[in-house]
Tab-separated table of C-alpha atoms and ligand atoms in Angstrom:
chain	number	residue	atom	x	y	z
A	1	UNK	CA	6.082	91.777	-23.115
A	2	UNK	CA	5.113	89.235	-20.465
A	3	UNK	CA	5.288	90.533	-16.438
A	4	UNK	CA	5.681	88.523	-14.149
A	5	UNK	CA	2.636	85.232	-12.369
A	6	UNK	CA	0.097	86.970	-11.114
A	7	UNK	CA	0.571	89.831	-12.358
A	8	UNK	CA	-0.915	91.715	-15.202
A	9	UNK	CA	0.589	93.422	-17.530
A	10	UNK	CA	-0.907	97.197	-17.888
A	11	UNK	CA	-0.660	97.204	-21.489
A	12	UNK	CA	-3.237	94.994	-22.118
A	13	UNK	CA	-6.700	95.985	-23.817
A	14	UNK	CA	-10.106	94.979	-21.089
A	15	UNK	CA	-10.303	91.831	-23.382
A	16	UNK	CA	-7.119	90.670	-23.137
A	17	UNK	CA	-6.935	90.934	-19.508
A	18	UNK	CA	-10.606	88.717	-19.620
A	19	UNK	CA	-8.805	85.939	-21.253
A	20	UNK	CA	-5.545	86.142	-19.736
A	21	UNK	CA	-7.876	85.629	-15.751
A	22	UNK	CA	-9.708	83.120	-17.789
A	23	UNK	CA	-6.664	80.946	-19.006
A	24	UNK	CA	-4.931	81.637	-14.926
A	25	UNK	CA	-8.113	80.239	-13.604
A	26	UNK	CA	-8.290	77.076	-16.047
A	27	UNK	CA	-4.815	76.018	-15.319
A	28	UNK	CA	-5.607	75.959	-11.191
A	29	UNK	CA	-8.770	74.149	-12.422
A	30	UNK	CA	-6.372	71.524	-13.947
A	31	UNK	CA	-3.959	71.637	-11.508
A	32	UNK	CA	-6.608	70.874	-8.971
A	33	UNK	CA	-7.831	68.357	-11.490
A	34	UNK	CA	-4.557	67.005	-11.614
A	35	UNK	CA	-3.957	66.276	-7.771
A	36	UNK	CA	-7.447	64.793	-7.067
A	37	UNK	CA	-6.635	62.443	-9.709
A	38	UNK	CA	-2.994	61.932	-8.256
A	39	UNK	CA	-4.604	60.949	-4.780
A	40	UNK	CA	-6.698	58.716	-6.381
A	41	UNK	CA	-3.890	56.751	-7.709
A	42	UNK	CA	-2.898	56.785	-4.345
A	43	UNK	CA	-5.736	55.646	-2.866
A	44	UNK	CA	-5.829	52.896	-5.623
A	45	UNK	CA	-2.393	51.817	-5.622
A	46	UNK	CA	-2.873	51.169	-1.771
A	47	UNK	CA	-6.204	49.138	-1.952
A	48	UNK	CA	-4.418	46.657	-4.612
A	49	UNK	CA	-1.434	46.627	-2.387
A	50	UNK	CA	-3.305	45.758	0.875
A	51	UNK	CA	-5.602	43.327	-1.557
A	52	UNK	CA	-2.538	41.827	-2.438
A	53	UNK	CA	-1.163	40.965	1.093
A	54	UNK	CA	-4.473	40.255	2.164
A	55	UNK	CA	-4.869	37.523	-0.884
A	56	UNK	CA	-1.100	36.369	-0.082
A	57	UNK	CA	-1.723	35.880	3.882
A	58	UNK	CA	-4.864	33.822	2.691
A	59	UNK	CA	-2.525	31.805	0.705
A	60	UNK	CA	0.179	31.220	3.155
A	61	UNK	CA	-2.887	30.404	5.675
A	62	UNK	CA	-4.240	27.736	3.075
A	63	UNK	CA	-0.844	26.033	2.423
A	64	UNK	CA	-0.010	25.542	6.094
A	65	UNK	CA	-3.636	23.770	6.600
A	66	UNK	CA	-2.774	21.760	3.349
A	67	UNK	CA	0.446	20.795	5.096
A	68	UNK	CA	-1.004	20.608	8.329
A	69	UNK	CA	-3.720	18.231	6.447
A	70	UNK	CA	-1.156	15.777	5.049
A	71	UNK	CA	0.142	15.623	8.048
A	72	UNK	CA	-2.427	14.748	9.595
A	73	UNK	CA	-3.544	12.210	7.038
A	74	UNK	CA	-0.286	10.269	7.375
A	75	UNK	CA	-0.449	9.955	10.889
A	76	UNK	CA	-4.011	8.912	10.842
A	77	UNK	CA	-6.058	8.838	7.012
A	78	UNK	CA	-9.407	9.765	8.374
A	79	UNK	CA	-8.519	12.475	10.341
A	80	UNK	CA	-6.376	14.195	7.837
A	81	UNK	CA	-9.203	14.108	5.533
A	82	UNK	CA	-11.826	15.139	7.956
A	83	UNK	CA	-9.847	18.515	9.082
A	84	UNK	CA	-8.958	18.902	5.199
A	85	UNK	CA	-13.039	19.325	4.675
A	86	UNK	CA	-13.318	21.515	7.632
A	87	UNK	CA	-10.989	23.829	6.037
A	88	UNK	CA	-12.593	23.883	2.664
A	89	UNK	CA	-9.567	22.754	1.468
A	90	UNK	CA	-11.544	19.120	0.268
A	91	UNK	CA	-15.342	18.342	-0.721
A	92	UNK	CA	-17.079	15.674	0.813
A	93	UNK	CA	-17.446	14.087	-2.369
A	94	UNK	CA	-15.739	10.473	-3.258
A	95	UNK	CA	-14.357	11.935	-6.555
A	96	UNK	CA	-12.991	14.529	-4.778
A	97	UNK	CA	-11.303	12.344	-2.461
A	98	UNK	CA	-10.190	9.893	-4.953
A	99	UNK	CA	-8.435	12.413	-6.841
A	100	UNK	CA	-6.283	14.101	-3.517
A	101	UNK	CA	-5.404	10.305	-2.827
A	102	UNK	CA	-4.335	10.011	-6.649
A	103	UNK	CA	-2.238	13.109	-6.824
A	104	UNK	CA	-0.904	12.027	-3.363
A	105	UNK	CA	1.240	14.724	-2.755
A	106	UNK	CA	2.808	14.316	0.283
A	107	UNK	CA	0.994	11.724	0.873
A	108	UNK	CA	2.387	8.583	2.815
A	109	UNK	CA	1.641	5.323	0.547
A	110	UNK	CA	0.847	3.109	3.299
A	111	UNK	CA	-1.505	5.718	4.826
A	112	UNK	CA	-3.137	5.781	1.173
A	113	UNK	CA	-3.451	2.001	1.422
A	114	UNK	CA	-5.334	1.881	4.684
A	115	UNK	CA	-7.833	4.746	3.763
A	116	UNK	CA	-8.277	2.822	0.642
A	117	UNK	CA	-8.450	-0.437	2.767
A	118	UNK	CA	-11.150	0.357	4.982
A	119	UNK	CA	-14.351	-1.408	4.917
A	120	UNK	CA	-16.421	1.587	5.271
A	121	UNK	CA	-19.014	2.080	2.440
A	122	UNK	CA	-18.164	5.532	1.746
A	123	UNK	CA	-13.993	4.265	1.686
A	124	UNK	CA	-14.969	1.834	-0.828
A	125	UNK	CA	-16.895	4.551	-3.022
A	126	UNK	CA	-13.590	6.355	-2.951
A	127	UNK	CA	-11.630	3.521	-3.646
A	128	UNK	CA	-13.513	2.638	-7.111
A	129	UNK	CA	-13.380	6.110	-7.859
A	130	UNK	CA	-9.358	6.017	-7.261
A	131	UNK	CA	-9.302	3.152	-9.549
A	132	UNK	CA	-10.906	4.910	-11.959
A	133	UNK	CA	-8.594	7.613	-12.740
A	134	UNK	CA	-6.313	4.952	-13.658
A	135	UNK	CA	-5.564	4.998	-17.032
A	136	UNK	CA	-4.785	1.262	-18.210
A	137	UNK	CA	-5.712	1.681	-21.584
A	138	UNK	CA	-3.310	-0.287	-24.095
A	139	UNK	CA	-1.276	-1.020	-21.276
A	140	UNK	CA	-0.299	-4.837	-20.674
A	141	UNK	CA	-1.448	-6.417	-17.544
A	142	UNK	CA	2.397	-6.156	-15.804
A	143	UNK	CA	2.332	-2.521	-17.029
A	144	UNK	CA	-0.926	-1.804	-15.234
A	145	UNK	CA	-0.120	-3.800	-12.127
A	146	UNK	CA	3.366	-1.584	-11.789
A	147	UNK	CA	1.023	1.581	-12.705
A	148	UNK	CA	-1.517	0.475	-9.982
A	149	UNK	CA	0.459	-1.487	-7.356
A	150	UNK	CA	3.233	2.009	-7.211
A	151	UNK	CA	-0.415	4.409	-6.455
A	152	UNK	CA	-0.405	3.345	-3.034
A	153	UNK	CA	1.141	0.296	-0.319
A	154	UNK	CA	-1.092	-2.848	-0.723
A	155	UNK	CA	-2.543	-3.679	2.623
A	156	UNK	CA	-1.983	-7.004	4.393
A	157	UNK	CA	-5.261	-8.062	5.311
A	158	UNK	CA	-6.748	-10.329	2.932
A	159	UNK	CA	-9.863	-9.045	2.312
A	160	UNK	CA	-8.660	-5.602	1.797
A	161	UNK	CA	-6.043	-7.218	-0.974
A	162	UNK	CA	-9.454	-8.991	-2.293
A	163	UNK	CA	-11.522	-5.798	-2.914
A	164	UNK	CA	-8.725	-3.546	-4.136
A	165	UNK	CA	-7.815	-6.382	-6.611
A	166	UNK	CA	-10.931	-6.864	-7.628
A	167	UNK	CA	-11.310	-3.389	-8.403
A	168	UNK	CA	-8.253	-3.178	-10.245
A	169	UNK	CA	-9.283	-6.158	-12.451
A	170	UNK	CA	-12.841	-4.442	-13.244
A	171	UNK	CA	-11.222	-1.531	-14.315
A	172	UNK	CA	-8.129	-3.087	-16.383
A	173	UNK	CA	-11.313	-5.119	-18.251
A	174	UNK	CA	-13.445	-2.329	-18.997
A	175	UNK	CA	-9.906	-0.540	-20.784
A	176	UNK	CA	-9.363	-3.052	-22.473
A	177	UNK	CA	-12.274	-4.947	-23.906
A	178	UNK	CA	-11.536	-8.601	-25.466
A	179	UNK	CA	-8.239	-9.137	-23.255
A	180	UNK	CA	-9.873	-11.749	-20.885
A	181	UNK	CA	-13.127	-13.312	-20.597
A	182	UNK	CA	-14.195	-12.445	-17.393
A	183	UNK	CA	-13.127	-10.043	-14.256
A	184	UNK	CA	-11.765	-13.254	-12.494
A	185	UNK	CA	-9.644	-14.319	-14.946
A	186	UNK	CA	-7.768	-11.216	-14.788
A	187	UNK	CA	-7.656	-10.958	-11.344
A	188	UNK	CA	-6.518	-14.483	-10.766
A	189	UNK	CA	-3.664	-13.577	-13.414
A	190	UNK	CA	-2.694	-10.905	-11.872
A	191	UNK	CA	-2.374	-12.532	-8.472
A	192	UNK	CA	0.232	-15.515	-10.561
A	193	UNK	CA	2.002	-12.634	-11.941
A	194	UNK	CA	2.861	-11.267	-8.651
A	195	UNK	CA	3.653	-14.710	-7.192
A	196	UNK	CA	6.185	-15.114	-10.342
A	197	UNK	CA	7.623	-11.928	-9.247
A	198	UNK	CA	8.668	-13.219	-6.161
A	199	UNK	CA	9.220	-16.879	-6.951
A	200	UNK	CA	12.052	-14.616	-10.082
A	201	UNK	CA	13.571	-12.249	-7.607
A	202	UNK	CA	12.906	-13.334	-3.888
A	203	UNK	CA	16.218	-15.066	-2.997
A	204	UNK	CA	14.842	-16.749	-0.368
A	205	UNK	CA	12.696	-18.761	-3.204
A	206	UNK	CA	15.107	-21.133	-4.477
A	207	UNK	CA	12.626	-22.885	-7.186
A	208	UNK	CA	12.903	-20.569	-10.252
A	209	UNK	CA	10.116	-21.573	-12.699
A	210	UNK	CA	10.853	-21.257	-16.422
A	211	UNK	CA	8.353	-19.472	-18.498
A	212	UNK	CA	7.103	-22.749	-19.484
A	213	UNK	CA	5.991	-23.723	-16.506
A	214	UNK	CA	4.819	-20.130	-15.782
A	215	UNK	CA	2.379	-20.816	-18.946
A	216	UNK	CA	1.293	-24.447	-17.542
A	217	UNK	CA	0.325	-23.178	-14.008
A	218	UNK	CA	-2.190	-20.655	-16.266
A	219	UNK	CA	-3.662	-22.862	-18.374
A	220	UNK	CA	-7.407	-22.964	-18.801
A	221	UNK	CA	-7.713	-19.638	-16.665
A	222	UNK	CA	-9.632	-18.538	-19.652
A	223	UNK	CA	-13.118	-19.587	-18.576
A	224	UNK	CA	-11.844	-22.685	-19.752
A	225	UNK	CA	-9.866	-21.586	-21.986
A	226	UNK	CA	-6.147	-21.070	-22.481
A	227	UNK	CA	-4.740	-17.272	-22.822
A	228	UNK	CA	-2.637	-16.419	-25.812
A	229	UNK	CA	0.899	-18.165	-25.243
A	230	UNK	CA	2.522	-15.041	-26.587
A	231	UNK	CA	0.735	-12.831	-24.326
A	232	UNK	CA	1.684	-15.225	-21.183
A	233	UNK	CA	5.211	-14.875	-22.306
A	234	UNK	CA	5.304	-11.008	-22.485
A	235	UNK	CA	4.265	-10.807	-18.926
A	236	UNK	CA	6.814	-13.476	-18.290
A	237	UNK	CA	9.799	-11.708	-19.473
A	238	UNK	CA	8.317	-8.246	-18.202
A	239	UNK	CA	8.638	-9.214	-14.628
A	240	UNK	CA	12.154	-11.184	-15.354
A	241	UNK	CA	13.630	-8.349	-16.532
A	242	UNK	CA	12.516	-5.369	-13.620
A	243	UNK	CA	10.736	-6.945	-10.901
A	244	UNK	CA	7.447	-4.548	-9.355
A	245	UNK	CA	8.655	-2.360	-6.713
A	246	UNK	CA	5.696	-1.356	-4.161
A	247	UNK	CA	6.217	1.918	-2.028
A	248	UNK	CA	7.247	2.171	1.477
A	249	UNK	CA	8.843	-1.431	0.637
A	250	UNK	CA	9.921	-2.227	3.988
A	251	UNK	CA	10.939	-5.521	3.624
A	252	UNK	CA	7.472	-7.062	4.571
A	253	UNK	CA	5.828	-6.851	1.308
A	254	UNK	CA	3.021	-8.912	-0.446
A	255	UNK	CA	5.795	-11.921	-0.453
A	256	UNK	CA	5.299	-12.348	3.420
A	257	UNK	CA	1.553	-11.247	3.440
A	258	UNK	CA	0.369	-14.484	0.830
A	259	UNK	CA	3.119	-16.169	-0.908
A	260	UNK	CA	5.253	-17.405	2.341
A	261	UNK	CA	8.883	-18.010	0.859
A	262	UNK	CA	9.661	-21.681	2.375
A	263	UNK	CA	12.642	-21.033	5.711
A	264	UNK	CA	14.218	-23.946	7.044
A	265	UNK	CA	17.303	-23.670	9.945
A	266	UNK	CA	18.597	-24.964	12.870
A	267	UNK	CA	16.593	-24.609	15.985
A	268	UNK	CA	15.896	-26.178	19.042
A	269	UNK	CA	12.908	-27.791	20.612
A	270	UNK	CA	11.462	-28.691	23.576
A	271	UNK	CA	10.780	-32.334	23.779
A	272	UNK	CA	8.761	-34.342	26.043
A	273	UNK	CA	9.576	-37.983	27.605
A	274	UNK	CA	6.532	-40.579	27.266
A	275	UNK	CA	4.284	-39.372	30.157
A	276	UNK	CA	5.604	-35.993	30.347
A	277	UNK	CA	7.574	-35.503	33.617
A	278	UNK	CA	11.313	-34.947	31.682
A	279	UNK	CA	11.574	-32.229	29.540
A	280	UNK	CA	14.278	-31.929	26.970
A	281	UNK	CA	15.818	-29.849	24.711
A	282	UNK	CA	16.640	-31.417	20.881
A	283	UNK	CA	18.141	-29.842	18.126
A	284	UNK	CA	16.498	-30.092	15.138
A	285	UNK	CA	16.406	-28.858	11.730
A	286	UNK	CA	13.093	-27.379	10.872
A	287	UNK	CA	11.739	-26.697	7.332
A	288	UNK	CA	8.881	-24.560	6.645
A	289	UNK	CA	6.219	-25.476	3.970
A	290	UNK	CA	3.024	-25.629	2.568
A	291	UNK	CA	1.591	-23.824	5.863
A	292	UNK	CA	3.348	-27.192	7.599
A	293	UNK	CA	6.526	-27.021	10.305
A	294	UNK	CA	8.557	-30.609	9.652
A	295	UNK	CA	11.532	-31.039	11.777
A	296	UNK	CA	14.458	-33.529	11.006
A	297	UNK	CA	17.206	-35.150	12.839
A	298	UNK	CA	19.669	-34.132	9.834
A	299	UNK	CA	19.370	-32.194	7.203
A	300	UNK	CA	20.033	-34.945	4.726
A	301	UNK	CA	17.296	-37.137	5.936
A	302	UNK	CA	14.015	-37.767	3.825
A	303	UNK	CA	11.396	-38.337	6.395
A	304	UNK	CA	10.702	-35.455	9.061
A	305	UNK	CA	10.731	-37.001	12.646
A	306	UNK	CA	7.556	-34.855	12.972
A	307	UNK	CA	4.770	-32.605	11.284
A	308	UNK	CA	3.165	-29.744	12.926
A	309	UNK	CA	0.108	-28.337	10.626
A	310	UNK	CA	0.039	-24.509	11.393
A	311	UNK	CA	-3.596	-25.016	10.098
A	312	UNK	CA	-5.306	-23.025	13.780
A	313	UNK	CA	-2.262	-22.282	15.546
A	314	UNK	CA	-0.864	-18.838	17.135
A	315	UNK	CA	2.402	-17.914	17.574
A	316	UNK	CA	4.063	-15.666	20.168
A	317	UNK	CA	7.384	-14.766	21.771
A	318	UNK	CA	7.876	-16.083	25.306
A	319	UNK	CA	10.837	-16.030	27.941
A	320	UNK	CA	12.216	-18.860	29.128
A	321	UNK	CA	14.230	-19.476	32.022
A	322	UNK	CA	16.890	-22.266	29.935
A	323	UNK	CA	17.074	-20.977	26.919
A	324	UNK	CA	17.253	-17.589	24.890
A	325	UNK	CA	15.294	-16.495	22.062
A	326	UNK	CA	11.676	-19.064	22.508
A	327	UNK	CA	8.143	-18.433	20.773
A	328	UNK	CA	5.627	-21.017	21.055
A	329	UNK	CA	3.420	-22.564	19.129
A	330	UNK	CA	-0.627	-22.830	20.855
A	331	UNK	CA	-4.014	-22.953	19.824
A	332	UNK	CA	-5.679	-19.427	21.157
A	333	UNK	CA	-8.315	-19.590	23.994
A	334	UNK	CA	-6.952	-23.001	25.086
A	335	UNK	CA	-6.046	-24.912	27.933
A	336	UNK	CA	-5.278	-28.818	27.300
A	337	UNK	CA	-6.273	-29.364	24.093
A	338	UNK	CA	-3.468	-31.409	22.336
A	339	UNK	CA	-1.974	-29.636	19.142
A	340	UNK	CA	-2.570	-31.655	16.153
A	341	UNK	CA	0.231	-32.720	15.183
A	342	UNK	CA	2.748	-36.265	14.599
A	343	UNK	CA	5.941	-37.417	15.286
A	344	UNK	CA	7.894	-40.814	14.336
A	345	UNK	CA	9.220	-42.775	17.146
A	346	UNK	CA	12.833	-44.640	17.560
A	347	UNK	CA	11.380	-47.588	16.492
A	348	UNK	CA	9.562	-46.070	13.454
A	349	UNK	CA	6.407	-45.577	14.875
A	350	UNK	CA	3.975	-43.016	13.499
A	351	UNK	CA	1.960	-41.402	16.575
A	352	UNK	CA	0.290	-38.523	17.337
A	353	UNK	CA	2.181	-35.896	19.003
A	354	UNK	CA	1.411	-35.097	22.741
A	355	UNK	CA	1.898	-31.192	23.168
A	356	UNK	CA	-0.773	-28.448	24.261
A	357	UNK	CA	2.192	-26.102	22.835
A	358	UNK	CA	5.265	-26.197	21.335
A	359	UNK	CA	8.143	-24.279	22.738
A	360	UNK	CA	11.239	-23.796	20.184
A	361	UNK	CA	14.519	-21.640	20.602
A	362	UNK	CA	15.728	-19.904	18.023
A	363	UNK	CA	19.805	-19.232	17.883
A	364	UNK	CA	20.091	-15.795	17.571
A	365	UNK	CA	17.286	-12.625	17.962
A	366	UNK	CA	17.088	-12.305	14.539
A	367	UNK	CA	16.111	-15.907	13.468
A	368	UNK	CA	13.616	-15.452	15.917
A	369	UNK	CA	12.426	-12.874	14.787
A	370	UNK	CA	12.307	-14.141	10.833
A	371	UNK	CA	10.814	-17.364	11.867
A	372	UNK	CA	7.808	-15.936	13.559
A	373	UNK	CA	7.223	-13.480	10.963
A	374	UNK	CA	7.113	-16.674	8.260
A	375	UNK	CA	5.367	-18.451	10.167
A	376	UNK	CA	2.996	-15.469	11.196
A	377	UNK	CA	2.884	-15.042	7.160
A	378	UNK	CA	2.314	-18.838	6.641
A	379	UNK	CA	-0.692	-18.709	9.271
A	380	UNK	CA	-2.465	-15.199	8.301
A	381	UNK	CA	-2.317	-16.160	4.767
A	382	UNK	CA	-4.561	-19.016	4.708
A	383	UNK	CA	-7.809	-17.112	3.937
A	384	UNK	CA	-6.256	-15.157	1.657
A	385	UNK	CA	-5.926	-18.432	-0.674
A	386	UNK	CA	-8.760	-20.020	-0.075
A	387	UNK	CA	-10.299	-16.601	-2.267
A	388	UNK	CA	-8.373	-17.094	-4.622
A	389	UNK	CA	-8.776	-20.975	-5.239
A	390	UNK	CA	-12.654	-20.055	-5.238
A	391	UNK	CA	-11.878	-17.598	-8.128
A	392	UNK	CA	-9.426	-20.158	-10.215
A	393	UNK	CA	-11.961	-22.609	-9.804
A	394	UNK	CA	-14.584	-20.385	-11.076
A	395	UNK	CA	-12.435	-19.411	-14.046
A	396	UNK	CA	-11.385	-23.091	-14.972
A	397	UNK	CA	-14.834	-24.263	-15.452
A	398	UNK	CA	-14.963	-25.753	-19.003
A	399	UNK	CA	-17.930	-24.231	-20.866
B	16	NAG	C1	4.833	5.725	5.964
B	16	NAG	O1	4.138	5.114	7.015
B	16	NAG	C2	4.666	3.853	7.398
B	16	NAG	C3	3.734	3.247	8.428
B	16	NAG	O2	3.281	4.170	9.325
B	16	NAG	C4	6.084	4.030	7.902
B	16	NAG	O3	6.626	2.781	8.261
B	16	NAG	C5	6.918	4.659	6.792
B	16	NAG	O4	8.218	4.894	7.243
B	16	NAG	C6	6.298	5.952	6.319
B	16	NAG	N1	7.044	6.423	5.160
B	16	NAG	C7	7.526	7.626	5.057
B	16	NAG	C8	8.242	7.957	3.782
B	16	NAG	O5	7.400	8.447	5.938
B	17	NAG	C1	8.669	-8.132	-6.229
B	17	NAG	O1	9.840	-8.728	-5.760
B	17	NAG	C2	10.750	-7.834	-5.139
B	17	NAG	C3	11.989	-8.633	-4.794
B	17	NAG	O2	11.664	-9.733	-3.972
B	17	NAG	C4	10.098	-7.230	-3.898
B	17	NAG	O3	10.950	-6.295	-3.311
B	17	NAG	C5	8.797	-6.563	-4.301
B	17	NAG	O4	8.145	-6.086	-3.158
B	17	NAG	C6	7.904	-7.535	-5.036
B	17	NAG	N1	6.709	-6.840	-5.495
B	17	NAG	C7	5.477	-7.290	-5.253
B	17	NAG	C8	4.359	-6.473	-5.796
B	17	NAG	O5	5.267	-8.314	-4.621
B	18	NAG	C1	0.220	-37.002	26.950
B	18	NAG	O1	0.718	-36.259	28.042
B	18	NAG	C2	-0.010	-36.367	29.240
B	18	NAG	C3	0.596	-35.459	30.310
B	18	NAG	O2	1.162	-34.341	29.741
B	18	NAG	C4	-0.021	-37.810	29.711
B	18	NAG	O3	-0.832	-37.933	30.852
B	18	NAG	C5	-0.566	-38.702	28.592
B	18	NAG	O4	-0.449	-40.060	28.958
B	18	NAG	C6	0.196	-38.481	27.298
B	18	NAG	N1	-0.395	-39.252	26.217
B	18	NAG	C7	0.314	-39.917	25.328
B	18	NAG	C8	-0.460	-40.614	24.249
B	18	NAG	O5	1.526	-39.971	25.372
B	19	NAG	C1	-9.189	-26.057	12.529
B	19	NAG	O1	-10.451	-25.562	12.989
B	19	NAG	C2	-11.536	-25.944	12.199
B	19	NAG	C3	-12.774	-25.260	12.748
B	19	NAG	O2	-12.805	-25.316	14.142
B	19	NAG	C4	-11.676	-27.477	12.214
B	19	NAG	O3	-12.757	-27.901	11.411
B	19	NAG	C5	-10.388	-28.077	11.683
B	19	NAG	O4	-10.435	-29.505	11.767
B	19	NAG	C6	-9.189	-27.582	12.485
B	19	NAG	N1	-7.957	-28.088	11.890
B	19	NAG	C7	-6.973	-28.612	12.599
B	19	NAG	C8	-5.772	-29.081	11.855
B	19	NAG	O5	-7.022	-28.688	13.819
């Protein structure tokens, strides 16, 4: 039998012919069914699509401000930060902040250094709370240092190198219970192990001490007591063997900021005659020291034919109409107050030395420029010490 859709066949009994409308009227039931559900789909399937470019352009939105934000940061830290929290992209929360500046992503080390630097309550919030997601647990003292000292560029401004040290030695302390027995003994360790670094791998430092003398010049930094010999001698070989590296090392690093690498050259000076009227230039060979400028007649000779203390002195490039490459030597806001300073005479004389400033020629651009950023170094670094002789006094007390 059969007949052909939509039809029905004329051999069928009443019932039959019921059923067989019922079943035709079921199937375009379901076949209605069937394309609501189909749209649907449709309907769906282009929701999560247009969700998903929707979620993606909020994602490519959010990475440019992150870029954007680094950006900023590196150019200028506060900034960066402050558009960062405008975004949503950062909470105003120290931890938070910390922990962007840890990760430091595209992050520019020196820029991390002077956010970290900055005298700013809140800045120094963040900075303990960047020092705490250092982990220097178990780790030796030149292990931590590398760890902490690689995190970000140390500042040159003494008191910034002061609190971020000090925070550094709280935390390295409270890792590692028992090492030391106080704060300042660790910090003023830490500050001998980065001298040694330089004193081992500076070239410019000629004097290499031996790790014998390296445990003399710590002893009694113990409140009094000595440290382990074994432990001093670890930290000794550590640094002889890989010096630190510091980001964004630029050449100007922590040597020239507080441990000034002694120059000495050829350079010439202006001289005065005995009342002043003749001016002359001499050639001398200048050495510089123990925040001093000596100058000699020869290099071989013992005694300098003068001393000029750099204690409250300012340097600064001038022209001058004889001779190429000059910086002087003054005392800021100044007029005719006489540099302390002395010189020996022919005869042998010791006298004091006659000059408001000191003009000196350097032989080439580039000694000029090294000599005033020692003696910049030897000048600026001055406070820097005197914190730190506070602290190894403070430590050496015998109890
Ligand atoms: C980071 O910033 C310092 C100072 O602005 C700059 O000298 C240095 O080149 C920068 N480093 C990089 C990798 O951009
Ligand atoms: C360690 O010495 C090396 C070589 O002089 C220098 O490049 C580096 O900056 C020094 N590191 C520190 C932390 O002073
Ligand atoms: C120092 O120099 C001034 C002029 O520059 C002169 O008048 C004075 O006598 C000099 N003093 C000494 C001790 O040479
Ligand atoms: C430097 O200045 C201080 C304070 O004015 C003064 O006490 C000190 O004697 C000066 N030192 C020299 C070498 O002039």
């Amino acid at each position: 039998g059969g007949g052909k859709r939509g039809q029905v066949p004329s051999d069928l009994t009443p019932e039959e012919r019921q059923e067989l409308q019922n079943i035709r009227r079921r199937k375009q039931e379901l076949l209605a069914d069937i394309q609501r559900l189909k749209d649907e789909i449709a309907e769906v399937a282009n929701e999560i699509e247009n969700l998903g470019s929707t979620e993606e352009r909020k994602n490519m939105q959010r990475n440019k401000h992150v870029a954007m934000g680094r950006k900023k940061f590196n150019m200028d830290p506060k900034k960066g930060i402050q558009f960062l929290m405008e975004n949503d992209l950062l909470k105003n929360t120290c931890e938070d902040i910390a922990q962007f500046l840890y990760k430091g992503e595209g992050l520019n080390k020196t820029a991390i250094g002077d956010y970290l630097g900055e005298r700013d309550e809140f800045n120094i919030q963040v900075l303990h709370a960047f020092v705490e997601l250092h982990e220097f647990t178990d780790l030796n003292l030149v292990q931590a240092l590398r760890q902490f000292l690689w995190s970000f560029r140390l500042p040159g401004e003494a008191q910034k190198i002061d609190r971020m040290m000090e925070a550094f030695a709280q935390r390295y302390c409270r890792c590692n219970n028992g090492v030391f027995q106080s704060t300042d003994t660790c910090y003023v360790l830490s500050f001998a192990i980065i001298m040694l670094n330089t004193s081992l791998h500076n070239p410019n430092v000629k004097d290499k001490p031996t790790v014998e003398r390296f445990i003399a010049m710590n002893r009694g930094i113990n409140d009094g007591g000595d440290l382990p010999e074994e432990l001093l001698r670890n930290l000794y070989e550590s640094i002889k063997n890989e010096p630190f590296k510091i980001p964004e090392d630029d050449g100007n690093d922590l040597t020239h900021t507080f441990f000034n690498p002694d120059r000495e050259g050829w350079l010439l000076k202006l001289a005065c005659s005995a009342g002043g009227r003749v001016k002359t230039w001499k050639r001398r060979w200048f050495i510089l020291t123990d925040n001093c400028l000596y100058y000699f007649e020869y290099t071989t000779d013992k005694e300098p034919r003068g001393i000029i203390p750099l204690e409250n002195l300012s340097i600064r490039e001038v022209e001058d109409s004889k001779k190429p490459n000059c910086f002087e030597l003054y005392i800021p806001d100044n007029k005719d107050q006489v540099i302390k300073a002395c010189k020996t005479e022919a005869d042998g004389r010791v006298v004091e030395g006659n000059h408001t400033v000191y003009r000196i020629s350097a032989p080439t651009p580039e000694e000029k420029e090294e000599w005033i950023k020692c003696i910049k170094a030897a000048i600026s670094r001055d406070p820097f010490y005197e914190m730190l002789a506070a602290r190894k006094k403070k430590v050496s007390i015998t109890r």
